[in-house]
Amino acid sequence: MSKLIEVAPNYSIALPSNSAGLGLKVIDYFINRIDNPHTRRAKVRDLKCLSLFLETHQTDVTNCGIQHLGLYREYLKENGKAIATIKRRISTLKDWFSFLHNEGIRDRDIASSLKSPRRSYVTGTTPVFSRDDLATLLDSFDSSTLKGIRDRLIVCLLYYTGCRVGAMVKIHMPHIKRCQDCFEIELDEKGGSVHTAKTHPVLTNQLSEYLQYAALKEGALIQSVRKGKSVLTGRAMLERNVWDVIKTSCANAGIDTIYSPHSCRATSITNFLNGGGDLRRAQIHANHKSVQSTVLYHRNAKTISVKELDIISL
């Protein structure tokens, strides 16, 4: 039998019913030690997957052996999970068993020797908009409606600032400062990093149009629109709603490639680099802690053209 411990809104994790005193420690692990809510939800999902697997083998996290963890890794491979997913779940598992050992729940850390699959990338894997697709998408929005103006602004914000979705939905009116020829937007990025972005002329025009049309003076910048009415609700859009906007808008524009909000960010950084932008300046634009993350977006530098292959002709 198991008991459920709620570690986040709508997110619970099953623990052995005889694990007295573990509940508060688990809450401390998820709430106090993991600040990012997305990381917290991902870890809960990963541990739920592990718990369900262990249940099928009549054991749990306090009683399983290293052989169960090895079987779990093979189970993930055999079920066609992506390498990145397997690596993340193994990482979560290793952190979890280290926590159980440190808290005295288990007498040793049985996951310390468990290996993750190896794979590295020299370029990012997020689909990047072609220039035609991005232009088609921006031209497809209805400029006569508040929703159309807002949705175009969403794409422009993600592309021209290169910000993450999480930072965009947290923009409030006090974070926007009007300068002589642009806006300055304060972005609250992941890890608590605050980044100020100046707006590209296209974004400046789109933002001005949106603020004027919506008569927006306070609250969140990107808000949901009241159904059937051209008026904002006063509630900030959720990240998942932004994903829906990109997915639906691409489909309505007749774009076959499956793009995501992160594609706008990836395209921004890639185009900056491919246009001759300095790598270190691109790192600032992307608000990356490590330049190695920025290098992943320099895709053309890591591909060989057909013309270049003439060099090795016999």
JSON list of C-alpha atoms in Angstrom, two decimals, residues 143-150 210 212-216 223-234:
[
{"chain": "A", "resi": 143, "resn": "SER", "atom": "CA", "xyz": [-4.82, 42.98, -37.26]},
{"chain": "A", "resi": 144, "resn": "SER", "atom": "CA", "xyz": [-8.45, 44.01, -36.83]},
{"chain": "A", "resi": 145, "resn": "THR", "atom": "CA", "xyz": [-8.91, 41.98, -33.63]},
{"chain": "A", "resi": 146, "resn": "LEU", "atom": "CA", "xyz": [-7.30, 42.21, -30.22]},
{"chain": "A", "resi": 147, "resn": "LYS", "atom": "CA", "xyz": [-6.55, 38.48, -30.27]},
{"chain": "A", "resi": 148, "resn": "GLY", "atom": "CA", "xyz": [-4.78, 38.74, -33.61]},
{"chain": "A", "resi": 149, "resn": "ILE", "atom": "CA", "xyz": [-2.69, 41.71, -32.46]},
{"chain": "A", "resi": 150, "resn": "ARG", "atom": "CA", "xyz": [-1.84, 39.95, -29.20]},
{"chain": "A", "resi": 210, "resn": "TYR", "atom": "CA", "xyz": [-1.06, 46.33, -28.81]},
{"chain": "A", "resi": 212, "resn": "GLN", "atom": "CA", "xyz": [-2.90, 51.32, -27.70]},
{"chain": "A", "resi": 213, "resn": "TYR", "atom": "CA", "xyz": [-5.54, 48.86, -28.94]},
{"chain": "A", "resi": 214, "resn": "ALA", "atom": "CA", "xyz": [-5.91, 47.15, -25.55]},
{"chain": "A", "resi": 215, "resn": "ALA", "atom": "CA", "xyz": [-5.64, 50.44, -23.60]},
{"chain": "A", "resi": 216, "resn": "LEU", "atom": "CA", "xyz": [-3.41, 48.47, -21.25]},
{"chain": "A", "resi": 223, "resn": "GLN", "atom": "CA", "xyz": [-3.27, 38.38, -21.08]},
{"chain": "A", "resi": 224, "resn": "SER", "atom": "CA", "xyz": [-6.01, 36.03, -22.14]},
{"chain": "A", "resi": 225, "resn": "VAL", "atom": "CA", "xyz": [-8.82, 37.54, -24.22]},
{"chain": "A", "resi": 226, "resn": "ARG", "atom": "CA", "xyz": [-12.40, 37.27, -23.04]},
{"chain": "A", "resi": 227, "resn": "LYS", "atom": "CA", "xyz": [-14.22, 34.75, -25.24]},
{"chain": "A", "resi": 228, "resn": "GLY", "atom": "CA", "xyz": [-16.43, 36.38, -27.83]},
{"chain": "A", "resi": 229, "resn": "LYS", "atom": "CA", "xyz": [-15.26, 39.86, -26.87]},
{"chain": "A", "resi": 230, "resn": "SER", "atom": "CA", "xyz": [-12.33, 42.05, -27.89]},
{"chain": "A", "resi": 231, "resn": "VAL", "atom": "CA", "xyz": [-11.27, 42.74, -24.32]},
{"chain": "A", "resi": 232, "resn": "LEU", "atom": "CA", "xyz": [-8.56, 41.39, -22.04]},
{"chain": "A", "resi": 233, "resn": "THR", "atom": "CA", "xyz": [-9.50, 39.35, -18.97]},
{"chain": "A", "resi": 234, "resn": "GLY", "atom": "CA", "xyz": [-6.86, 40.82, -16.65]}
]
